[in-house]
PDB file of C-alpha atoms and ligand atoms in Angstrom:
ATOM      1  CA  SER A   8    -131.104 -54.683 123.802  1.00 49.00           C
ATOM      2  CA  ASP A   9    -133.300 -57.194 125.602  1.00 50.00           C
ATOM      3  CA  GLN A  10    -136.139 -54.747 125.503  1.00 48.00           C
ATOM      4  CA  GLN A  11    -135.895 -54.350 121.727  1.00 49.00           C
ATOM      5  CA  ASP A  12    -135.815 -58.130 121.298  1.00 49.00           C
ATOM      6  CA  LEU A  13    -138.853 -58.445 123.496  1.00 48.00           C
ATOM      7  CA  SER A  14    -140.848 -55.866 121.607  1.00 49.00           C
ATOM      8  CA  LYS A  15    -139.848 -57.547 118.340  1.00 48.00           C
ATOM      9  CA  THR A  16    -141.070 -60.890 119.660  1.00 46.00           C
ATOM     10  CA  ASN A  17    -144.321 -59.328 120.761  1.00 48.00           C
ATOM     11  CA  ARG A  18    -144.734 -57.730 117.373  1.00 45.00           C
ATOM     12  CA  HIS A  19    -144.345 -61.101 115.692  1.00 46.00           C
ATOM     13  CA  ARG A  20    -146.846 -62.671 118.031  1.00 49.00           C
ATOM     14  CA  LEU A  21    -149.352 -59.928 117.380  1.00 48.00           C
ATOM     15  CA  LYS A  22    -148.802 -60.322 113.653  1.00 48.00           C
ATOM     16  CA  ASP A  23    -149.433 -64.075 113.895  1.00 51.00           C
ATOM     17  CA  ARG A  24    -152.725 -63.303 115.554  1.00 47.00           C
ATOM     18  CA  GLY A  25    -153.607 -60.990 112.721  1.00 46.00           C
ATOM     19  CA  ILE A  26    -153.664 -57.892 114.895  1.00 46.00           C
ATOM     20  CA  PHE A  27    -152.188 -55.760 112.147  1.00 44.00           C
ATOM     21  CA  SER A  28    -154.429 -57.105 109.406  1.00 47.00           C
ATOM     22  CA  MET A  29    -157.357 -54.838 108.564  1.00 52.00           C
ATOM     23  CA  SER A  30    -159.111 -57.405 106.429  1.00 92.00           C
ATOM     24  CA  LEU A  31    -162.695 -58.506 106.947  1.00 98.00           C
ATOM     25  CA  LYS A  32    -162.438 -61.093 104.151  1.00 96.00           C
ATOM     26  CA  GLY A  33    -165.017 -63.851 104.647  1.00 94.00           C
ATOM     27  CA  LYS A  34    -166.881 -61.943 107.369  1.00 98.00           C
ATOM     28  CA  VAL A  35    -170.606 -61.284 107.166  1.00 98.00           C
ATOM     29  CA  ALA A  36    -172.085 -57.964 108.308  1.00 99.00           C
ATOM     30  CA  ILE A  37    -175.615 -56.626 108.728  1.00 99.00           C
ATOM     31  CA  VAL A  38    -176.053 -52.853 108.547  1.00 99.00           C
ATOM     32  CA  THR A  39    -179.437 -51.458 109.596  1.00 98.00           C
ATOM     33  CA  GLY A  40    -180.540 -48.290 107.841  1.00 98.00           C
ATOM     34  CA  GLY A  41    -177.884 -49.264 105.305  1.00 98.00           C
ATOM     35  CA  ASN A  42    -178.943 -47.476 102.145  1.00 98.00           C
ATOM     36  CA  SER A  43    -178.353 -43.853 103.133  1.00 97.00           C
ATOM     37  CA  GLY A  44    -176.257 -41.533 105.280  1.00 98.00           C
ATOM     38  CA  ILE A  45    -173.763 -43.036 107.710  1.00 98.00           C
ATOM     39  CA  GLY A  46    -175.171 -46.545 107.080  1.00 98.00           C
ATOM     40  CA  LEU A  47    -174.374 -46.373 103.374  1.00 98.00           C
ATOM     41  CA  ALA A  48    -170.796 -45.303 104.097  1.00 98.00           C
ATOM     42  CA  ILE A  49    -170.461 -48.171 106.601  1.00 98.00           C
ATOM     43  CA  VAL A  50    -171.673 -50.679 103.999  1.00 98.00           C
ATOM     44  CA  LEU A  51    -169.008 -49.476 101.566  1.00 98.00           C
ATOM     45  CA  GLU A  52    -166.234 -49.438 104.193  1.00 98.00           C
ATOM     46  CA  LEU A  53    -166.955 -52.985 105.391  1.00 98.00           C
ATOM     47  CA  ALA A  54    -167.175 -54.162 101.771  1.00 98.00           C
ATOM     48  CA  ARG A  55    -163.887 -52.399 100.946  1.00 97.00           C
ATOM     49  CA  GLN A  56    -162.361 -54.564 103.674  1.00 97.00           C
ATOM     50  CA  GLY A  57    -163.830 -57.708 102.124  1.00 97.00           C
ATOM     51  CA  ALA A  58    -167.036 -58.376 104.068  1.00 98.00           C
ATOM     52  CA  ASN A  59    -170.294 -59.613 102.529  1.00 98.00           C
ATOM     53  CA  ILE A  60    -173.192 -57.426 103.569  1.00 98.00           C
ATOM     54  CA  VAL A  61    -176.895 -57.573 104.343  1.00 98.00           C
ATOM     55  CA  ILE A  62    -178.249 -54.075 103.703  1.00 98.00           C
ATOM     56  CA  ASP A  63    -181.383 -53.325 105.701  1.00 98.00           C
ATOM     57  CA  TYR A  64    -183.663 -50.600 104.350  1.00 98.00           C
ATOM     58  CA  ILE A  65    -187.282 -49.441 104.555  1.00 98.00           C
ATOM     59  CA  SER A  66    -187.528 -47.069 101.601  1.00 97.00           C
ATOM     60  CA  HIS A  67    -185.791 -46.292  98.290  1.00 98.00           C
ATOM     61  CA  PRO A  68    -185.198 -49.836  96.987  1.00 98.00           C
ATOM     62  CA  GLU A  69    -183.429 -48.296  93.972  1.00 98.00           C
ATOM     63  CA  ALA A  70    -180.783 -46.792  96.297  1.00 98.00           C
ATOM     64  CA  THR A  71    -180.280 -50.236  97.825  1.00 98.00           C
ATOM     65  CA  GLU A  72    -179.887 -51.824  94.397  1.00 98.00           C
ATOM     66  CA  ALA A  73    -177.320 -49.215  93.368  1.00 98.00           C
ATOM     67  CA  LEU A  74    -175.410 -49.853  96.599  1.00 98.00           C
ATOM     68  CA  GLU A  75    -175.497 -53.634  96.074  1.00 98.00           C
ATOM     69  CA  LYS A  76    -173.813 -53.043  92.694  1.00 98.00           C
ATOM     70  CA  GLN A  77    -171.129 -50.914  94.348  1.00 98.00           C
ATOM     71  CA  VAL A  78    -170.441 -53.720  96.827  1.00 98.00           C
ATOM     72  CA  VAL A  79    -170.181 -56.236  93.994  1.00 98.00           C
ATOM     73  CA  ALA A  80    -167.770 -53.878  92.203  1.00 97.00           C
ATOM     74  CA  LEU A  81    -165.590 -54.029  95.331  1.00 96.00           C
ATOM     75  CA  GLY A  82    -165.471 -57.830  94.929  1.00 95.00           C
ATOM     76  CA  ASP A  83    -167.972 -58.781  97.618  1.00 97.00           C
ATOM     77  CA  GLN A  84    -171.616 -59.815  97.791  1.00 98.00           C
ATOM     78  CA  ALA A  85    -174.583 -57.891  99.152  1.00 98.00           C
ATOM     79  CA  ILE A  86    -178.299 -58.440  99.532  1.00 98.00           C
ATOM     80  CA  GLY A  87    -180.881 -55.824 100.350  1.00 98.00           C
ATOM     81  CA  VAL A  88    -183.591 -56.784 102.841  1.00 98.00           C
ATOM     82  CA  ASP A  89    -186.691 -54.662 103.306  1.00 98.00           C
ATOM     83  CA  ALA A  90    -187.131 -54.745 107.097  1.00 98.00           C
ATOM     84  CA  ASP A  91    -188.574 -52.360 109.685  1.00 98.00           C
ATOM     85  CA  VAL A  92    -186.085 -52.521 112.559  1.00 98.00           C
ATOM     86  CA  SER A  93    -188.654 -51.299 115.059  1.00 98.00           C
ATOM     87  CA  LYS A  94    -190.267 -54.755 114.715  1.00 98.00           C
ATOM     88  CA  VAL A  95    -188.578 -57.739 116.364  1.00 98.00           C
ATOM     89  CA  ALA A  96    -189.898 -60.067 113.653  1.00 98.00           C
ATOM     90  CA  ASP A  97    -188.195 -57.936 111.004  1.00 98.00           C
ATOM     91  CA  LEU A  98    -184.879 -58.017 112.868  1.00 98.00           C
ATOM     92  CA  GLU A  99    -185.206 -61.810 112.950  1.00 98.00           C
ATOM     93  CA  LYS A 100    -185.787 -61.683 109.203  1.00 98.00           C
ATOM     94  CA  LEU A 101    -182.495 -59.777 108.750  1.00 98.00           C
ATOM     95  CA  VAL A 102    -180.422 -62.278 110.703  1.00 98.00           C
ATOM     96  CA  ALA A 103    -182.180 -65.194 108.977  1.00 98.00           C
ATOM     97  CA  ALA A 104    -181.410 -63.628 105.591  1.00 98.00           C
ATOM     98  CA  ALA A 105    -177.716 -63.311 106.484  1.00 98.00           C
ATOM     99  CA  VAL A 106    -177.566 -66.943 107.595  1.00 98.00           C
ATOM    100  CA  LYS A 107    -179.461 -68.194 104.550  1.00 98.00           C
ATOM    101  CA  GLN A 108    -177.396 -66.198 102.046  1.00 98.00           C
ATOM    102  CA  PHE A 109    -173.940 -66.169 103.653  1.00 98.00           C
ATOM    103  CA  GLY A 110    -174.078 -68.844 106.396  1.00 98.00           C
ATOM    104  CA  ARG A 111    -173.355 -66.623 109.412  1.00 98.00           C
ATOM    105  CA  VAL A 112    -173.261 -63.203 111.096  1.00 99.00           C
ATOM    106  CA  ASP A 113    -169.971 -61.754 112.351  1.00 98.00           C
ATOM    107  CA  ILE A 114    -170.750 -58.039 112.567  1.00 99.00           C
ATOM    108  CA  MET A 115    -174.061 -56.428 113.493  1.00 99.00           C
ATOM    109  CA  VAL A 116    -174.222 -52.666 112.983  1.00 99.00           C
ATOM    110  CA  ASN A 117    -177.270 -51.118 114.679  1.00 99.00           C
ATOM    111  CA  ASN A 118    -177.240 -47.906 112.693  1.00 98.00           C
ATOM    112  CA  ALA A 119    -180.851 -47.036 111.805  1.00 98.00           C
ATOM    113  CA  GLY A 120    -181.913 -43.793 113.436  1.00 98.00           C
ATOM    114  CA  VAL A 121    -184.368 -40.914 113.274  1.00 97.00           C
ATOM    115  CA  GLU A 122    -184.965 -37.700 115.171  1.00 97.00           C
ATOM    116  CA  THR A 123    -187.954 -35.380 115.480  1.00 97.00           C
ATOM    117  CA  ARG A 124    -186.246 -32.258 116.856  1.00 97.00           C
ATOM    118  CA  THR A 125    -189.025 -31.693 119.365  1.00 98.00           C
ATOM    119  CA  SER A 126    -188.694 -30.590 122.969  1.00 98.00           C
ATOM    120  CA  VAL A 127    -190.005 -32.294 126.090  1.00 98.00           C
ATOM    121  CA  LEU A 128    -192.961 -29.872 125.926  1.00 98.00           C
ATOM    122  CA  ASP A 129    -194.044 -30.525 122.353  1.00 97.00           C
ATOM    123  CA  THR A 130    -193.221 -34.202 121.661  1.00 98.00           C
ATOM    124  CA  THR A 131    -196.331 -36.280 120.974  1.00 98.00           C
ATOM    125  CA  GLU A 132    -196.825 -39.875 122.062  1.00 98.00           C
ATOM    126  CA  ALA A 133    -196.491 -41.025 118.461  1.00 98.00           C
ATOM    127  CA  GLN A 134    -193.220 -39.112 117.995  1.00 98.00           C
ATOM    128  CA  TYR A 135    -191.859 -40.473 121.255  1.00 98.00           C
ATOM    129  CA  GLU A 136    -192.681 -44.061 120.320  1.00 98.00           C
ATOM    130  CA  LYS A 137    -191.253 -43.695 116.828  1.00 98.00           C
ATOM    131  CA  VAL A 138    -187.935 -42.276 118.028  1.00 98.00           C
ATOM    132  CA  LEU A 139    -187.528 -44.757 120.895  1.00 98.00           C
ATOM    133  CA  GLU A 140    -188.483 -47.744 118.736  1.00 98.00           C
ATOM    134  CA  ILE A 141    -186.382 -46.977 115.669  1.00 98.00           C
ATOM    135  CA  ASN A 142    -183.272 -45.923 117.577  1.00 98.00           C
ATOM    136  CA  LEU A 143    -183.301 -47.902 120.819  1.00 99.00           C
ATOM    137  CA  LYS A 144    -185.673 -50.862 120.633  1.00 99.00           C
ATOM    138  CA  SER A 145    -184.078 -51.812 117.305  1.00 99.00           C
ATOM    139  CA  ALA A 146    -180.591 -51.741 118.818  1.00 99.00           C
ATOM    140  CA  PHE A 147    -181.699 -53.757 121.852  1.00 99.00           C
ATOM    141  CA  PHE A 148    -183.322 -56.545 119.870  1.00 99.00           C
ATOM    142  CA  GLY A 149    -180.780 -56.294 117.059  1.00 99.00           C
ATOM    143  CA  THR A 150    -178.128 -56.974 119.691  1.00 99.00           C
ATOM    144  CA  GLN A 151    -180.128 -59.832 121.213  1.00 99.00           C
ATOM    145  CA  ILE A 152    -180.915 -61.617 117.963  1.00 99.00           C
ATOM    146  CA  ALA A 153    -177.452 -61.171 116.421  1.00 99.00           C
ATOM    147  CA  ALA A 154    -175.775 -62.269 119.684  1.00 99.00           C
ATOM    148  CA  LYS A 155    -177.845 -65.478 119.791  1.00 99.00           C
ATOM    149  CA  GLN A 156    -176.653 -66.319 116.275  1.00 99.00           C
ATOM    150  CA  MET A 157    -173.025 -65.477 117.159  1.00 98.00           C
ATOM    151  CA  ILE A 158    -173.224 -67.668 120.283  1.00 98.00           C
ATOM    152  CA  LYS A 159    -174.521 -70.515 118.122  1.00 98.00           C
ATOM    153  CA  GLN A 160    -171.553 -70.048 115.779  1.00 98.00           C
ATOM    154  CA  GLY A 161    -169.246 -70.172 118.806  1.00 98.00           C
ATOM    155  CA  ASP A 162    -166.456 -67.854 117.684  1.00 97.00           C
ATOM    156  CA  GLY A 163    -167.462 -64.424 118.916  1.00 98.00           C
ATOM    157  CA  GLY A 164    -168.521 -61.355 116.988  1.00 98.00           C
ATOM    158  CA  ARG A 165    -168.869 -57.618 116.974  1.00 98.00           C
ATOM    159  CA  ILE A 166    -171.954 -55.538 117.672  1.00 99.00           C
ATOM    160  CA  ILE A 167    -171.546 -51.880 116.837  1.00 99.00           C
ATOM    161  CA  ASN A 168    -174.181 -49.379 117.932  1.00 99.00           C
ATOM    162  CA  ILE A 169    -174.187 -46.065 116.108  1.00 98.00           C
ATOM    163  CA  THR A 170    -175.161 -43.640 118.835  1.00 98.00           C
ATOM    164  CA  SER A 171    -174.295 -39.938 118.961  1.00 98.00           C
ATOM    165  CA  VAL A 172    -172.563 -37.364 121.111  1.00 98.00           C
ATOM    166  CA  HIS A 173    -176.130 -37.025 122.406  1.00 98.00           C
ATOM    167  CA  GLU A 174    -175.855 -40.361 124.226  1.00 98.00           C
ATOM    168  CA  ASP A 175    -174.255 -38.200 126.907  1.00 97.00           C
ATOM    169  CA  TRP A 176    -174.729 -34.564 125.945  1.00 97.00           C
ATOM    170  CA  PRO A 177    -178.065 -32.726 125.903  1.00 97.00           C
ATOM    171  CA  MET A 178    -179.513 -31.490 122.628  1.00 97.00           C
ATOM    172  CA  PRO A 179    -182.282 -29.138 123.744  1.00 97.00           C
ATOM    173  CA  GLY A 180    -185.168 -29.406 121.306  1.00 97.00           C
ATOM    174  CA  ASN A 181    -184.441 -33.067 120.535  1.00 98.00           C
ATOM    175  CA  THR A 182    -185.324 -34.741 123.816  1.00 98.00           C
ATOM    176  CA  ALA A 183    -186.680 -38.123 122.725  1.00 98.00           C
ATOM    177  CA  TYR A 184    -183.620 -38.594 120.511  1.00 98.00           C
ATOM    178  CA  CYS A 185    -181.303 -37.885 123.478  1.00 98.00           C
ATOM    179  CA  LEU A 186    -183.248 -40.423 125.554  1.00 98.00           C
ATOM    180  CA  ALA A 187    -182.879 -43.061 122.891  1.00 98.00           C
ATOM    181  CA  LYS A 188    -179.157 -42.413 122.446  1.00 98.00           C
ATOM    182  CA  GLY A 189    -178.655 -42.383 126.227  1.00 98.00           C
ATOM    183  CA  GLY A 190    -180.343 -45.781 126.302  1.00 99.00           C
ATOM    184  CA  MET A 191    -178.017 -47.045 123.580  1.00 99.00           C
ATOM    185  CA  ARG A 192    -175.101 -45.899 125.711  1.00 98.00           C
ATOM    186  CA  MET A 193    -176.182 -48.197 128.562  1.00 98.00           C
ATOM    187  CA  LEU A 194    -177.179 -50.993 126.181  1.00 99.00           C
ATOM    188  CA  THR A 195    -173.606 -50.936 124.862  1.00 99.00           C
ATOM    189  CA  ARG A 196    -172.089 -51.014 128.318  1.00 98.00           C
ATOM    190  CA  THR A 197    -174.399 -53.602 129.863  1.00 99.00           C
ATOM    191  CA  ALA A 198    -174.712 -55.967 126.915  1.00 99.00           C
ATOM    192  CA  GLY A 199    -170.965 -55.576 126.421  1.00 98.00           C
ATOM    193  CA  VAL A 200    -170.372 -56.975 129.906  1.00 98.00           C
ATOM    194  CA  GLU A 201    -172.997 -59.707 129.515  1.00 98.00           C
ATOM    195  CA  LEU A 202    -171.708 -60.895 126.148  1.00 99.00           C
ATOM    196  CA  ALA A 203    -167.971 -60.664 126.875  1.00 98.00           C
ATOM    197  CA  PRO A 204    -167.746 -64.332 127.987  1.00 98.00           C
ATOM    198  CA  HIS A 205    -168.853 -65.221 124.440  1.00 98.00           C
ATOM    199  CA  ASN A 206    -166.093 -63.048 122.948  1.00 98.00           C
ATOM    200  CA  ILE A 207    -168.725 -60.749 121.495  1.00 98.00           C
ATOM    201  CA  CYS A 208    -167.563 -57.136 121.690  1.00 98.00           C
ATOM    202  CA  VAL A 209    -170.266 -54.470 121.904  1.00 99.00           C
ATOM    203  CA  VAL A 210    -169.093 -50.984 121.045  1.00 99.00           C
ATOM    204  CA  GLY A 211    -170.783 -47.646 120.468  1.00 98.00           C
ATOM    205  CA  VAL A 212    -169.667 -45.152 117.864  1.00 99.00           C
ATOM    206  CA  GLY A 213    -170.703 -41.613 118.742  1.00 98.00           C
ATOM    207  CA  PRO A 214    -170.655 -39.187 115.821  1.00 98.00           C
ATOM    208  CA  GLY A 215    -171.138 -35.449 116.147  1.00 98.00           C
ATOM    209  CA  ALA A 216    -172.678 -33.556 113.259  1.00 97.00           C
ATOM    210  CA  VAL A 217    -172.392 -35.469 109.983  1.00 98.00           C
ATOM    211  CA  ALA A 218    -173.371 -34.409 106.469  1.00 96.00           C
ATOM    212  CA  THR A 219    -176.340 -36.776 106.020  1.00 94.00           C
ATOM    213  CA  PRO A 220    -180.086 -36.406 105.394  1.00 90.00           C
ATOM    214  CA  ILE A 221    -180.772 -36.197 109.181  1.00 90.00           C
ATOM    215  CA  ASN A 222    -179.101 -32.756 109.169  1.00 92.00           C
ATOM    216  CA  LEU A 223    -180.691 -31.440 105.977  1.00 92.00           C
ATOM    217  CA  SER A 224    -182.587 -28.630 107.694  1.00 92.00           C
ATOM    218  CA  THR A 225    -179.342 -27.281 109.170  1.00 94.00           C
ATOM    219  CA  MET A 226    -177.289 -27.826 106.017  1.00 94.00           C
ATOM    220  CA  THR A 227    -179.702 -25.819 103.876  1.00 96.00           C
ATOM    221  CA  ASP A 228    -179.645 -22.826 106.227  1.00 96.00           C
ATOM    222  CA  PRO A 229    -176.335 -20.879 106.007  1.00 96.00           C
ATOM    223  CA  ALA A 230    -176.884 -19.081 109.349  1.00 96.00           C
ATOM    224  CA  LEU A 231    -177.485 -22.397 111.169  1.00 95.00           C
ATOM    225  CA  MET A 232    -174.501 -23.976 109.394  1.00 96.00           C
ATOM    226  CA  LYS A 233    -172.229 -21.175 110.575  1.00 96.00           C
ATOM    227  CA  LYS A 234    -173.490 -21.578 114.137  1.00 95.00           C
ATOM    228  CA  LEU A 235    -172.829 -25.321 113.961  1.00 95.00           C
ATOM    229  CA  ASP A 236    -169.359 -25.006 112.382  1.00 96.00           C
ATOM    230  CA  ASP A 237    -168.395 -22.421 115.007  1.00 95.00           C
ATOM    231  CA  ALA A 238    -169.322 -24.892 117.753  1.00 95.00           C
ATOM    232  CA  ILE A 239    -167.045 -27.619 116.347  1.00 97.00           C
ATOM    233  CA  PRO A 240    -163.340 -27.345 117.256  1.00 97.00           C
ATOM    234  CA  LEU A 241    -162.386 -28.879 113.873  1.00 98.00           C
ATOM    235  CA  GLY A 242    -164.612 -26.226 112.304  1.00 97.00           C
ATOM    236  CA  ARG A 243    -166.735 -28.459 110.069  1.00 98.00           C
ATOM    237  CA  MET A 244    -169.207 -31.328 109.916  1.00 97.00           C
ATOM    238  CA  ALA A 245    -167.926 -34.850 109.298  1.00 98.00           C
ATOM    239  CA  GLN A 246    -168.392 -36.667 106.033  1.00 98.00           C
ATOM    240  CA  PRO A 247    -170.111 -40.074 106.540  1.00 98.00           C
ATOM    241  CA  GLU A 248    -166.870 -41.813 105.492  1.00 98.00           C
ATOM    242  CA  GLU A 249    -165.129 -40.328 108.537  1.00 98.00           C
ATOM    243  CA  ILE A 250    -167.544 -42.229 110.774  1.00 98.00           C
ATOM    244  CA  ALA A 251    -167.513 -45.386 108.636  1.00 98.00           C
ATOM    245  CA  SER A 252    -163.713 -45.642 108.937  1.00 98.00           C
ATOM    246  CA  VAL A 253    -164.062 -45.834 112.739  1.00 98.00           C
ATOM    247  CA  VAL A 254    -166.668 -48.589 112.370  1.00 98.00           C
ATOM    248  CA  GLY A 255    -164.330 -50.389 109.943  1.00 98.00           C
ATOM    249  CA  PHE A 256    -161.582 -50.337 112.559  1.00 97.00           C
ATOM    250  CA  LEU A 257    -163.898 -51.513 115.344  1.00 98.00           C
ATOM    251  CA  ALA A 258    -165.124 -54.418 113.206  1.00 98.00           C
ATOM    252  CA  GLY A 259    -161.575 -55.642 112.591  1.00 97.00           C
ATOM    253  CA  ASP A 260    -158.826 -57.566 114.383  1.00 96.00           C
ATOM    254  CA  GLY A 261    -157.163 -54.387 115.631  1.00 96.00           C
ATOM    255  CA  ALA A 262    -160.106 -53.673 117.925  1.00 98.00           C
ATOM    256  CA  SER A 263    -160.270 -57.131 119.563  1.00 98.00           C
ATOM    257  CA  TYR A 264    -159.924 -55.633 123.067  1.00 98.00           C
ATOM    258  CA  VAL A 265    -162.451 -52.799 122.728  1.00 98.00           C
ATOM    259  CA  THR A 266    -165.823 -53.485 124.311  1.00 98.00           C
ATOM    260  CA  ALA A 267    -168.599 -51.992 126.493  1.00 99.00           C
ATOM    261  CA  THR A 268    -167.633 -48.430 125.638  1.00 98.00           C
ATOM    262  CA  THR A 269    -168.217 -45.719 123.058  1.00 98.00           C
ATOM    263  CA  VAL A 270    -165.712 -44.266 120.625  1.00 98.00           C
ATOM    264  CA  PHE A 271    -166.577 -40.673 119.736  1.00 98.00           C
ATOM    265  CA  ALA A 272    -165.770 -39.142 116.366  1.00 98.00           C
ATOM    266  CA  ASP A 273    -167.157 -35.638 116.746  1.00 98.00           C
ATOM    267  CA  GLY A 274    -164.533 -33.112 115.726  1.00 98.00           C
ATOM    268  CA  GLY A 275    -164.304 -32.235 119.422  1.00 98.00           C
ATOM    269  CA  ILE A 276    -167.844 -30.811 119.612  1.00 97.00           C
ATOM    270  CA  LYS A 277    -168.594 -32.488 122.933  1.00 96.00           C
ATOM    271  CA  GLN A 278    -165.613 -30.704 124.572  1.00 95.00           C
ATOM    272  CA  SER A 279    -166.208 -27.433 122.788  1.00 91.00           C
ATOM    273  CA  SER A 280    -165.798 -24.237 124.824  1.00 84.00           C
ATOM    274  CA  PRO A 281    -165.770 -20.603 123.748  1.00 78.00           C
ATOM    275  CA  GLY A 282    -162.953 -20.001 126.270  1.00 84.00           C
ATOM    276  CA  LEU A 283    -164.745 -17.086 127.848  1.00 81.00           C
TER     277      LEU A 283
HETATM  278  C1  BGC B 316    -177.920 -35.188 115.538  1.00 66.27           C
HETATM  279  C2  BGC B 316    -177.802 -33.926 114.742  1.00 66.27           C
HETATM  280  C3  BGC B 316    -176.896 -32.919 115.456  1.00 66.27           C
HETATM  281  C4  BGC B 316    -175.592 -33.576 115.832  1.00 66.27           C
HETATM  282  C5  BGC B 316    -174.649 -32.661 116.608  1.00 66.27           C
HETATM  283  C6  BGC B 316    -176.555 -35.707 115.868  1.00 66.27           C
HETATM  284  O1  BGC B 316    -176.665 -36.861 116.636  1.00 66.27           O
HETATM  285  O2  BGC B 316    -178.621 -36.155 114.773  1.00 66.27           O
HETATM  286  O3  BGC B 316    -179.087 -33.379 114.553  1.00 66.27           O
HETATM  287  O4  BGC B 316    -176.629 -31.822 114.615  1.00 66.27           O
HETATM  288  O5  BGC B 316    -175.831 -34.725 116.598  1.00 66.27           O
HETATM  289  O6  BGC B 316    -175.278 -32.028 117.700  1.00 66.27           O
END
């Protein structure tokens, strides 16, 4: 039928544009907080798809070196850069390192994050500043500096902010973290609109509970783990790879029309209801 012919034609067109190709071959990515947790899984996923990677880290250089070797084993190149993302000068260092080593930046993943698990009543000024600077200030200036480089290159790019279900959902006892993630939510939306004319897509990825060092205190307490698992419709925490695969998709051709929004991968926790 005409309709079938039409959809076939469209399929061919989409294929020509590479919509169905998942490859990031030749692309250059920066991953902040790249040597552990979700960041480490993102590094490996982007490398699996062929990207060369700048791995930002602030501690455990040996973990970064081991990860660089894993990237090389996947057939790509990686460099580790010791940079504190709460400092604008260090974010500039990251982008400069990518340009020096690989000539460009196509994908910026603002992933670095910390939490203090303190309430509005007991958070100190130092804790507040640390959480806001490492999570939010880093994403703001990471977006700015990467976008300037992408605009110079002239062919668009992707900025992916790793937020949390807590960009939109209270976590009592973790107030500064929720503030920072809420800020990242609006950074993603606003910068996404501002940068769209440059074909730079800005997307948030909002994980729920993930088996990473940030959740160690819960994971080592069976009673807390049970409480958490019971709150998650899928009944379990995510593995970091289950978040990295979403980032891998959003970095690729198949996500060329996704911007100024957040994609949640949370096992349904944000919609969870006891049904009572
Ligand atoms: C927080 C975790 C929390 C999870 C689910 C994450 O963003 O870092 O501490 O367990 O959200 O609430």
